[in-house]
CSV table of C-alpha atoms and ligand atoms in Angstrom, one decimal:
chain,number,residue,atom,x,y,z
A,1,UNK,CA,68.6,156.5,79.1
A,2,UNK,CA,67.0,159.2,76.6
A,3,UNK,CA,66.9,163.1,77.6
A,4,UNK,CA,64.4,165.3,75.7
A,5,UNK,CA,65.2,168.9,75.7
A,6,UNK,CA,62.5,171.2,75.7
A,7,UNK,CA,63.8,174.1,74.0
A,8,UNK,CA,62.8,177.4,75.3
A,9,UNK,CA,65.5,180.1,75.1
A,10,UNK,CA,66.8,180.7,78.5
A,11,UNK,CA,63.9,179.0,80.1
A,12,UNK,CA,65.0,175.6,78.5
A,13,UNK,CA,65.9,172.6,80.0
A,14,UNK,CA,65.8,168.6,79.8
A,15,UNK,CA,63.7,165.8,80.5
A,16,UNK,CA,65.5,162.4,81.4
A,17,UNK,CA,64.0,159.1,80.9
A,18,UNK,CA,65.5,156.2,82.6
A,19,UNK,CA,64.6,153.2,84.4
A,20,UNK,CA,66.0,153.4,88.1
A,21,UNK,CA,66.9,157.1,87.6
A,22,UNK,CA,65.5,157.4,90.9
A,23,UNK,CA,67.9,155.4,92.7
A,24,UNK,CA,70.8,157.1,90.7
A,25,UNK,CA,69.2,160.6,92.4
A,26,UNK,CA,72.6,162.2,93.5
A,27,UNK,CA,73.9,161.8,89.9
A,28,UNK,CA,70.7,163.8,88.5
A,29,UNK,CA,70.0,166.1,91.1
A,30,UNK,CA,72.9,166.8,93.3
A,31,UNK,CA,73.1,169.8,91.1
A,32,UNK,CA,70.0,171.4,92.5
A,33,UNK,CA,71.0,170.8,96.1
A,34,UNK,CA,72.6,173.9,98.4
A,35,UNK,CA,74.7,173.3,101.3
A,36,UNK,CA,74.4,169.1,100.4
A,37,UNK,CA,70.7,169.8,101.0
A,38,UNK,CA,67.3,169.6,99.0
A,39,UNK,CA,63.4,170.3,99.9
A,40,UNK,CA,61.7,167.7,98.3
A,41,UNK,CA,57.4,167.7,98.2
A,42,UNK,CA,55.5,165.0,98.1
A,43,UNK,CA,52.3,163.5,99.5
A,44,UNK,CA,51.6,160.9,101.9
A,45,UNK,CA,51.0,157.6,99.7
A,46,UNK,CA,54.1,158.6,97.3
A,47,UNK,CA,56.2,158.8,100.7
A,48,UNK,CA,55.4,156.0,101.6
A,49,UNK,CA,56.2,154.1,98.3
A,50,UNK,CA,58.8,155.9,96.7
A,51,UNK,CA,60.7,158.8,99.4
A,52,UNK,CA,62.7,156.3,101.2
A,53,UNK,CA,64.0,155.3,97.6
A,54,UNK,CA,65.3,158.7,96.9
A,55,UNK,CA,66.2,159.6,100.0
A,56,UNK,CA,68.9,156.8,100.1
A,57,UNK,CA,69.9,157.4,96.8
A,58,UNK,CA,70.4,161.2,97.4
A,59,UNK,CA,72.2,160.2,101.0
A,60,UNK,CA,74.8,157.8,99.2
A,61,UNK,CA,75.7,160.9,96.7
A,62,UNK,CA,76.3,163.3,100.3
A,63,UNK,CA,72.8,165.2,99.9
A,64,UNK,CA,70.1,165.6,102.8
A,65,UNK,CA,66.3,165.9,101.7
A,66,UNK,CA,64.0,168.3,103.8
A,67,UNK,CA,61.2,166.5,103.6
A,68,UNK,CA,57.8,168.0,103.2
A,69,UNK,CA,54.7,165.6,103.5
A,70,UNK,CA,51.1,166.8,102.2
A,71,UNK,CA,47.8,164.8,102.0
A,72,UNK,CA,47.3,162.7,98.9
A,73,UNK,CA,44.2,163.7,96.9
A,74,UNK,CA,43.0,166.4,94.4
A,75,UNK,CA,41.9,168.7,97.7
A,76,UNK,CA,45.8,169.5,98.2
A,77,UNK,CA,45.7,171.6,94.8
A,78,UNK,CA,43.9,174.1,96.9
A,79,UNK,CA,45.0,177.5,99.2
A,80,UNK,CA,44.8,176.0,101.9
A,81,UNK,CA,47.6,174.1,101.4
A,82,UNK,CA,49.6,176.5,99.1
A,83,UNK,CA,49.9,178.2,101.9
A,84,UNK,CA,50.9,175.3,104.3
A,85,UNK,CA,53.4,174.7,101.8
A,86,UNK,CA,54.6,178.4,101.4
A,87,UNK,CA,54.8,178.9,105.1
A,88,UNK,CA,57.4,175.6,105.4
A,89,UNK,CA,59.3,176.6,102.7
A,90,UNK,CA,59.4,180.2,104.0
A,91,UNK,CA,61.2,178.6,107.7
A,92,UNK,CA,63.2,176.4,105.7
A,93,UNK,CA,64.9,179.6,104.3
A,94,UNK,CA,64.0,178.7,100.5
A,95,UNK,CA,65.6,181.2,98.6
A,96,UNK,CA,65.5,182.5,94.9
A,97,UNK,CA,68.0,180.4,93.4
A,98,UNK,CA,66.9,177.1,94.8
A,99,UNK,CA,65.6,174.1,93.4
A,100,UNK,CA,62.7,172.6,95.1
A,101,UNK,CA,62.0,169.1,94.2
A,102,UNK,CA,58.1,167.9,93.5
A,103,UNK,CA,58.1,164.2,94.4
A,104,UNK,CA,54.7,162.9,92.7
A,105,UNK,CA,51.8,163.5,90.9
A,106,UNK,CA,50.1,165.4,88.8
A,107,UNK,CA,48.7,167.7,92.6
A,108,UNK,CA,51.9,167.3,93.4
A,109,UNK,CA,53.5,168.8,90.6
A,110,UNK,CA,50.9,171.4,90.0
A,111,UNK,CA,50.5,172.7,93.5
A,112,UNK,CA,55.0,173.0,93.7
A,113,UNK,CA,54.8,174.1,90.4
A,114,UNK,CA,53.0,176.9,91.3
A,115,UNK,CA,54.1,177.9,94.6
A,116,UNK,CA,57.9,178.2,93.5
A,117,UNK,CA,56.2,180.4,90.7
A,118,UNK,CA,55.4,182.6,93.9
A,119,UNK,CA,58.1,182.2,96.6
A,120,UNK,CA,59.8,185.4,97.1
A,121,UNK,CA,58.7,186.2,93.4
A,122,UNK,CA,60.3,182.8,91.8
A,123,UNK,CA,62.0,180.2,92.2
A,124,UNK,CA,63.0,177.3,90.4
A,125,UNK,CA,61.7,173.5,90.6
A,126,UNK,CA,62.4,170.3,89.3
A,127,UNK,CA,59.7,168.0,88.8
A,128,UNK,CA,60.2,163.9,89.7
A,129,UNK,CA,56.7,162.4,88.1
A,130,UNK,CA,55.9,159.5,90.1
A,131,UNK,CA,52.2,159.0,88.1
A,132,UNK,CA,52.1,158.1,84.8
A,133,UNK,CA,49.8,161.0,83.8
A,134,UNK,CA,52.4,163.2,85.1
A,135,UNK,CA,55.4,161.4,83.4
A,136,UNK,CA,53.5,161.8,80.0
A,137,UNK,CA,51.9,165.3,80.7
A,138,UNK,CA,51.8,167.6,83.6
A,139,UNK,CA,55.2,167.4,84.2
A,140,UNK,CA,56.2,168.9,81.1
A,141,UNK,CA,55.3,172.3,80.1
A,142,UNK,CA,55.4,174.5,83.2
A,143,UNK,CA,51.2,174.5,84.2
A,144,UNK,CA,51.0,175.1,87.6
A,145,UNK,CA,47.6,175.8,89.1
A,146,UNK,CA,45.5,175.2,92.2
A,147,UNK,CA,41.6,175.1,92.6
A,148,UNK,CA,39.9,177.5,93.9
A,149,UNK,CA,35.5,177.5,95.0
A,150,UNK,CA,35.1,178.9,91.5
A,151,UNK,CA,36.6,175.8,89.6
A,152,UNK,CA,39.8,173.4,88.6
A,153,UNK,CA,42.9,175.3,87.7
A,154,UNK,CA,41.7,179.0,88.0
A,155,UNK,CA,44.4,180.3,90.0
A,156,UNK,CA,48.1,179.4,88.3
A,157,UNK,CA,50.8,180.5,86.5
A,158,UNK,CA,53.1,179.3,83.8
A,159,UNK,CA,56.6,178.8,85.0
A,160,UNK,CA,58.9,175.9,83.7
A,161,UNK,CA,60.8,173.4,85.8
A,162,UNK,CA,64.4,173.3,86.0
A,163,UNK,CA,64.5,169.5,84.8
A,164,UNK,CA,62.2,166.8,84.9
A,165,UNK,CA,63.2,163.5,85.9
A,166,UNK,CA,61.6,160.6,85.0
A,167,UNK,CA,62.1,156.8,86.0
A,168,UNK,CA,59.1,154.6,85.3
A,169,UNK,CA,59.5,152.1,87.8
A,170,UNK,CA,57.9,154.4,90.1
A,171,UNK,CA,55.0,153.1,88.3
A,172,UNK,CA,55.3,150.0,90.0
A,173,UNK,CA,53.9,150.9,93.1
A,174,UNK,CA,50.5,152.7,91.5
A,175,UNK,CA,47.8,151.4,91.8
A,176,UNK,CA,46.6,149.8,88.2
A,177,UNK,CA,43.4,152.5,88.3
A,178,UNK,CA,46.0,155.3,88.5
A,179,UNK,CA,47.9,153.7,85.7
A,180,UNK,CA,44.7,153.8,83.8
A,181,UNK,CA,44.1,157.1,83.9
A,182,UNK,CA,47.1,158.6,83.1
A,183,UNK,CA,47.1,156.0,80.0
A,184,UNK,CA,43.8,158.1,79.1
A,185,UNK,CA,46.5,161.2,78.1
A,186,UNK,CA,49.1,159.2,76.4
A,187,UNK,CA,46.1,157.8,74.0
A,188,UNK,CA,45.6,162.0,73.9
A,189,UNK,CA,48.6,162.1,72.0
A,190,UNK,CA,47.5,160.0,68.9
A,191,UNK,CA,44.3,161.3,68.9
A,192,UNK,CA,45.3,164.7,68.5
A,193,UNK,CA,47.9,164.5,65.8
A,194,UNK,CA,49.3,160.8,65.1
A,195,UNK,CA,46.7,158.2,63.8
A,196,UNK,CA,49.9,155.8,63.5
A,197,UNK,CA,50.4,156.3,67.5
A,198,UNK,CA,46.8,155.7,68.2
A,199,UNK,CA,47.2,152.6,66.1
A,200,UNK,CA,50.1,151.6,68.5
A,201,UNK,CA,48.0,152.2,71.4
A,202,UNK,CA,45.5,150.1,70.4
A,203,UNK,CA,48.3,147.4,69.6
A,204,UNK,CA,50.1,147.6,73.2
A,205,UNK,CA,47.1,149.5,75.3
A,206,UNK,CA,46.4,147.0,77.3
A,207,UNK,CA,49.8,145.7,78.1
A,208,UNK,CA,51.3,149.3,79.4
A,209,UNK,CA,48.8,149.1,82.0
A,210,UNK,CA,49.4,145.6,82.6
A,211,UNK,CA,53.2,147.1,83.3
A,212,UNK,CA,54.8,146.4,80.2
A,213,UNK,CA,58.1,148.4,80.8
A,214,UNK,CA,58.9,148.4,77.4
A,215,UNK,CA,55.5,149.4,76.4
A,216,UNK,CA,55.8,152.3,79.0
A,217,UNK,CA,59.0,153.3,77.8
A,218,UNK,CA,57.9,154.1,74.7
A,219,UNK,CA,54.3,155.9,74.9
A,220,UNK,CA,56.1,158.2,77.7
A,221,UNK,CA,59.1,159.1,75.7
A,222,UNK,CA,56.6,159.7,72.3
A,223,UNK,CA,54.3,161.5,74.8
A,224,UNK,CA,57.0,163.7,76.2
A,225,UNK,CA,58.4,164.4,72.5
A,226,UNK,CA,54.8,165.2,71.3
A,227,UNK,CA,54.3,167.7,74.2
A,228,UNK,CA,57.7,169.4,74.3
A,229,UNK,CA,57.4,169.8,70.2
A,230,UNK,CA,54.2,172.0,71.4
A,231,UNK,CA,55.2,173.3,74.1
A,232,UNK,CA,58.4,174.9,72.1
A,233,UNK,CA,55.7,176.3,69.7
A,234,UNK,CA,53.3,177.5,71.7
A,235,UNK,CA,54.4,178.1,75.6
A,236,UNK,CA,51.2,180.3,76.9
A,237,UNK,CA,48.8,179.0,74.4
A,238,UNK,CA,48.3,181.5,72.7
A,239,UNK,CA,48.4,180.4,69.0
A,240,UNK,CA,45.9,177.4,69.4
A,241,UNK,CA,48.5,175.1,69.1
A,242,UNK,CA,49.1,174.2,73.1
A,243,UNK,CA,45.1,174.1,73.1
A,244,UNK,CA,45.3,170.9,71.1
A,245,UNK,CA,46.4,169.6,74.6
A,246,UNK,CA,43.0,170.1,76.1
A,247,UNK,CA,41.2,167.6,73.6
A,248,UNK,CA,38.7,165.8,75.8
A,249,UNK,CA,39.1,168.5,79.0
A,250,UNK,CA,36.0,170.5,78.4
A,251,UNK,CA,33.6,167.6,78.5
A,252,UNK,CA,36.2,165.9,81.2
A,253,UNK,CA,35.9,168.9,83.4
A,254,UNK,CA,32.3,169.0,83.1
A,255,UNK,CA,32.1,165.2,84.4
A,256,UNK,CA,34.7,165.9,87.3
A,257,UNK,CA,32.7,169.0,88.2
A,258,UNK,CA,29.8,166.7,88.4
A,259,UNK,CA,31.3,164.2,89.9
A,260,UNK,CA,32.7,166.4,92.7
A,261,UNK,CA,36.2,166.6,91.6
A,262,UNK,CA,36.4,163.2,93.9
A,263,UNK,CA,37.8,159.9,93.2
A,264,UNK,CA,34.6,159.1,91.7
A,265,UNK,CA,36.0,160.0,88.8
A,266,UNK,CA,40.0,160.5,88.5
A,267,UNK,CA,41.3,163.8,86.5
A,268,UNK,CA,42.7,161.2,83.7
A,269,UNK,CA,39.5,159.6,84.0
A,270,UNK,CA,37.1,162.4,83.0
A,271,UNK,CA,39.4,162.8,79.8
A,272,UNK,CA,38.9,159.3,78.8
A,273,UNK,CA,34.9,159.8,78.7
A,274,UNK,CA,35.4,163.8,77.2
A,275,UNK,CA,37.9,162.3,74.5
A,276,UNK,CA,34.8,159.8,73.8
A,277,UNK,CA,32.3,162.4,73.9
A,278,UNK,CA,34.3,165.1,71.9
A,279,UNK,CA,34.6,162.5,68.9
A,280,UNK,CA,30.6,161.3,68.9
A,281,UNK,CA,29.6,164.8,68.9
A,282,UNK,CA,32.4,165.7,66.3
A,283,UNK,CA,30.6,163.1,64.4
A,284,UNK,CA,26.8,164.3,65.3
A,285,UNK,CA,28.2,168.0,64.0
A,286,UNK,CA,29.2,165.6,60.7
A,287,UNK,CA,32.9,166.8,61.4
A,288,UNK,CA,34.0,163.6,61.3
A,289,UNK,CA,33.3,159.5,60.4
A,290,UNK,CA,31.1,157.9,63.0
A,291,UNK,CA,33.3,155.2,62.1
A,292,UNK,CA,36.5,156.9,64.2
A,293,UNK,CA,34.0,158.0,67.0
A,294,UNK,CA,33.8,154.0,67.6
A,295,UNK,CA,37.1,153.4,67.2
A,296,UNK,CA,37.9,156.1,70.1
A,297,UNK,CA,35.3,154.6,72.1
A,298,UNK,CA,36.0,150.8,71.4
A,299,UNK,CA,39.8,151.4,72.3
A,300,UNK,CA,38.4,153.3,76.0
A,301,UNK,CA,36.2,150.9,76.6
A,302,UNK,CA,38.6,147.8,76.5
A,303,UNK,CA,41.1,149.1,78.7
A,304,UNK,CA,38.6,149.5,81.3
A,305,UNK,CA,38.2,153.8,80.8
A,306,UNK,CA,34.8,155.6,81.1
A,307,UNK,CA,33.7,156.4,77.5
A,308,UNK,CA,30.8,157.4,78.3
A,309,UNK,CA,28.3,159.7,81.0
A,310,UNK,CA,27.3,156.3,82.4
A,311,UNK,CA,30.6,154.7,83.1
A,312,UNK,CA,32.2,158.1,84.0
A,313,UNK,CA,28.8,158.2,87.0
A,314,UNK,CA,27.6,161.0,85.5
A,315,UNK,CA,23.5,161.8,85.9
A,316,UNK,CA,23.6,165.3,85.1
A,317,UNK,CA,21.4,166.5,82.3
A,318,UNK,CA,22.7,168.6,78.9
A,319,UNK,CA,22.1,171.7,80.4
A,320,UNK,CA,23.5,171.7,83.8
A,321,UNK,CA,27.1,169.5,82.2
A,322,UNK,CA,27.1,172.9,80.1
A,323,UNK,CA,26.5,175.2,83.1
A,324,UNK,CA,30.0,173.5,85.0
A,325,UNK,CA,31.8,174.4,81.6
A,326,UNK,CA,31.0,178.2,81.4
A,327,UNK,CA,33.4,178.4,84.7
A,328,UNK,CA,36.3,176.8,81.8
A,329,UNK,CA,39.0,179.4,81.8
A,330,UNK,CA,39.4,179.2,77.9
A,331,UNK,CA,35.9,180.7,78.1
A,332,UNK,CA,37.0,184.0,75.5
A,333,UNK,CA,34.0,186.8,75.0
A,334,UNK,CA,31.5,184.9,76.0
A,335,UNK,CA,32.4,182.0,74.0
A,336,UNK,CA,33.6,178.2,74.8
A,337,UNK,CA,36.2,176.7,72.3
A,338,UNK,CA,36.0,173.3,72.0
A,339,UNK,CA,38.9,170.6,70.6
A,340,UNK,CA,36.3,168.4,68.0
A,341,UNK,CA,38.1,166.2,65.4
A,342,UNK,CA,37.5,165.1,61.8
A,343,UNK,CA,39.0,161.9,62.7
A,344,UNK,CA,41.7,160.1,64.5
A,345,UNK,CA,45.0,161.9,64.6
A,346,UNK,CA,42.8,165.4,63.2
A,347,UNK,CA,41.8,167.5,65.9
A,348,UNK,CA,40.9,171.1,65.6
A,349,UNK,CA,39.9,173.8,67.5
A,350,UNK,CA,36.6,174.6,67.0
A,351,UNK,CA,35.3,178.6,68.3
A,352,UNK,CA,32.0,178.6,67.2
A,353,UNK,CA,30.4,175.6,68.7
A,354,UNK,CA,26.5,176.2,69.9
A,355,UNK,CA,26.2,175.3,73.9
A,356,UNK,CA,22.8,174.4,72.9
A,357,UNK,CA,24.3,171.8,70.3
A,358,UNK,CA,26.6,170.5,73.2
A,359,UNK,CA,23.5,170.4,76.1
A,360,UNK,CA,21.4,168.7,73.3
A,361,UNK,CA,23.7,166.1,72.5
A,362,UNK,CA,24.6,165.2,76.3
A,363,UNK,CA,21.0,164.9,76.5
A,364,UNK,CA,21.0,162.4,73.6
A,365,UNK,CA,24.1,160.3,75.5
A,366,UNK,CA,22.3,161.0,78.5
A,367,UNK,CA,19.7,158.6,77.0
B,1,NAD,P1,47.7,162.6,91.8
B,1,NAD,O1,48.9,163.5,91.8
B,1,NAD,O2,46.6,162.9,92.8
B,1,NAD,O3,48.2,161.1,92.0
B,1,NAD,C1,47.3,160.1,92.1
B,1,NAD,C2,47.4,159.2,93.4
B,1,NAD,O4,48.5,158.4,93.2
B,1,NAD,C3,47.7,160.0,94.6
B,1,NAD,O5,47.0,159.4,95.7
B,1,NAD,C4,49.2,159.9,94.8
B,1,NAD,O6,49.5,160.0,96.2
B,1,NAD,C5,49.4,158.5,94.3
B,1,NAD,N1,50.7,158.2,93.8
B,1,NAD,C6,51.4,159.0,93.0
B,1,NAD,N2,52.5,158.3,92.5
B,1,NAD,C7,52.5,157.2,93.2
B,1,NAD,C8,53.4,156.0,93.1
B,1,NAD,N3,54.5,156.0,92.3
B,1,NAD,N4,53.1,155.0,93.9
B,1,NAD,C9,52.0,155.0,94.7
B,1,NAD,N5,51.1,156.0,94.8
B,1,NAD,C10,51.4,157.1,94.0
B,1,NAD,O7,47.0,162.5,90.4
B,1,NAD,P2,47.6,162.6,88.9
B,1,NAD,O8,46.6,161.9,88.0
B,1,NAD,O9,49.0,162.4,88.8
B,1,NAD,O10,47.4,164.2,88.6
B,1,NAD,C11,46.2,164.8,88.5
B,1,NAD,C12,46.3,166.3,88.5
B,1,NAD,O11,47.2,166.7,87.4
B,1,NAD,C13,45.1,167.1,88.4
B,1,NAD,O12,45.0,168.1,89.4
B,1,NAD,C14,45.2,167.7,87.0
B,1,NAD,O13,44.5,169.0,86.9
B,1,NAD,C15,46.7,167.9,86.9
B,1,NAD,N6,47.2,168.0,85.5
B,1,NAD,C16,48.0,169.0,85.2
B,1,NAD,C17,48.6,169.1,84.0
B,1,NAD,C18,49.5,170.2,83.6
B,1,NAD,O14,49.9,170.4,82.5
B,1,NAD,N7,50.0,170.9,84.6
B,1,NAD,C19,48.2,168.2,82.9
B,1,NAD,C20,47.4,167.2,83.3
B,1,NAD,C21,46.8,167.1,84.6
B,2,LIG,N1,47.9,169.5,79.8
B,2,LIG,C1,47.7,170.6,78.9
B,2,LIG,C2,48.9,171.5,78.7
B,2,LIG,O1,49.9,171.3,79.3
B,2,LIG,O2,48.8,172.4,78.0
């Protein structure tokens, strides 16, 4: 068992990392319960794998769960059903001081995330990641959002969880393309900051998303060290370092846009193919050795990740990839920063980048 604090004055807190935390629940979370009871959200597949689970594990500790069961999918991060959520929460009698408990993903996470942000002006959350791109990343951090017509993430807030709780055998029951894709942010990590981490990846890629536990094990608890370290520094993102986080986003939401935001092309997905493509035009800006562009791409491609506009099903020219990134919220006057690196383990936010340079060189990819 290893806990990570995330240190943040009086809006700290910890993140546990344990196999078969979940069916130890009461010990972690009876805390958080009220009157023996505790909302917990999830969605429809992760009920069906993994609520039982806590629910008997909660049950043997003297705590009932009010259940609440939303669709599965990327469309659930959406008003709609914020406020189908808000409205059950409102005639379960949340109140301020609760905890309510976001069984799930990354949707799942975000869309609770942001709705106890709201409730009767806050309340608090704990977040149980049940993907592995949430048990390395959305999780931690307190980024709660939901989409809105306009684009992915416009409408959020930034509030931290309570606790985050995270046992990877709840990986077991994903399915091996999910696993994938939330692999795509834990190779994030090394590429941003810690060549000797992307050199481990390389090493013991392909067996995490085999199911290694060890393996898993270790890239979540770097990955969750790596992103509480930045998110202690830099909460709001407002110094640039917490941007460092988005490496690979602006091209990846640019695909997803294209793509339709569908499981065409999965969230973790799109940042797999934008890492790629923020490295080869990092190296077509001579930022950085076409060599390490390669590298990125080579390690991508061989655990069966889009690295490029053509794996990622992507048709859209230079200009109209640029067009879905102007609706980016880190557009700032006018202009797009960009996360470019001058090599593995050195990336940089970049605030002058030329859109034309960008539409020119998905043009290029485009072939
Ligand atoms: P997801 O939440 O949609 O989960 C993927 C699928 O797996 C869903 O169908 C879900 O029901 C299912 N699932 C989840 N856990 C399961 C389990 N253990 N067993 C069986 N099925 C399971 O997708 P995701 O990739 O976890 O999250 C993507 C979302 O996360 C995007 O909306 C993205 O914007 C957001 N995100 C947020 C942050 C942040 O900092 N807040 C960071 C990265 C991504
Ligand atoms: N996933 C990006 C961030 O948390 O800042």
């Amino acid at each position: 068992m290893t806990t990570v604090p995330v240190t943040l004055g009086s809006r700290s807190y910890d993140i546990l990392i344990a196999e078969g935390a979940l069916d130890q629940a009461a010990t972690h979370l009876a805390r958080f319960a009220r009157g023996g009871r505790l909302v917990v959200v999830t969605d429809d597949d992760v009920a069906a794998a993994q609520l039982t689970r806590l629910e008997e594990s909660l049950a043997a500790g003297g705590v009932a769960i009010e259940p609440i069961v939303l669709p599965s999918g990327e469309g659930t991060k959406s008003w709609r059903y914020l406020e189908t959520l808000l409205d059950r929460l409102l005639a379960l009698e949340v109140e301020r001081s609760d905890h309510i408990v976001a069984l799930g993903g990354g949707v799942i996470g975000d869309l609770v995330g942001f709705a106890a942000s709201i409730l009767k002006r806050g309340c608090n959350f704990v977040q149980v990641p049940t993907t592995l791109l949430a048990q390395v990343d959305s999780s931690v951090g307190g980024k709660t959002a939901i989409n809105s017509a306009a684009g992915k993430n416009l409408v959020g807030a930034f509030h931290q969880p309570a606790f985050v709780l995270i046992d990877p055998s709840t990986l077991d029951t994903l399915p091996s393309r999910e696993v994938a894709a939330g692999y795509a942010e834990v190779v994030k990590y090394g590429l941003i900051d810690d060549a000797a981490f992307f050199d481990w990846c390389e090493a013991n890629g392909p067996a995490l998303i085999a199911g290694d536990r060890a393996a898993q094990l270790y890239a979540i608890e770097k990955s969750v060290r790596a992103k509480a370290a930045i998110v202690a520094d830099d909460e709001r993102e407002t110094t640039g370092r917490r941007a460092l986080l988005n490496l690979g986003h602006t091209f990846g939401h640019a695909l997803e846009a294209d793509t339709g935001f569908s499981d065409t092309l999965l969230h973790g997905e799109g940042v797999a193919a934008g890492m790629a493509l923020a490295f080869r035009f990092s190296a077509r800006q001579g930022l950085c050795d076409p060599a390490d562009a390669a590298r990125v791409t080579a390690h991508l491609q061989t655990v069966g990740l889009p690295h490029d506009l053509a794996s990622a099903h992507v048709k859209a020219s230079g200009a109209e990839l640029v067009a879905h990134m102007l609706h980016d919220k880190k557009m700032a006057g006018g202009k797009l920063p960009f996360l470019l690196a001058r090599g593995i383990g050195q990336t940089f936010l970049a605030k002058d980048v030329d859109l034309a340079d960008v539409a020119a060189f998905l043009d290029e990819e485009r072939g």
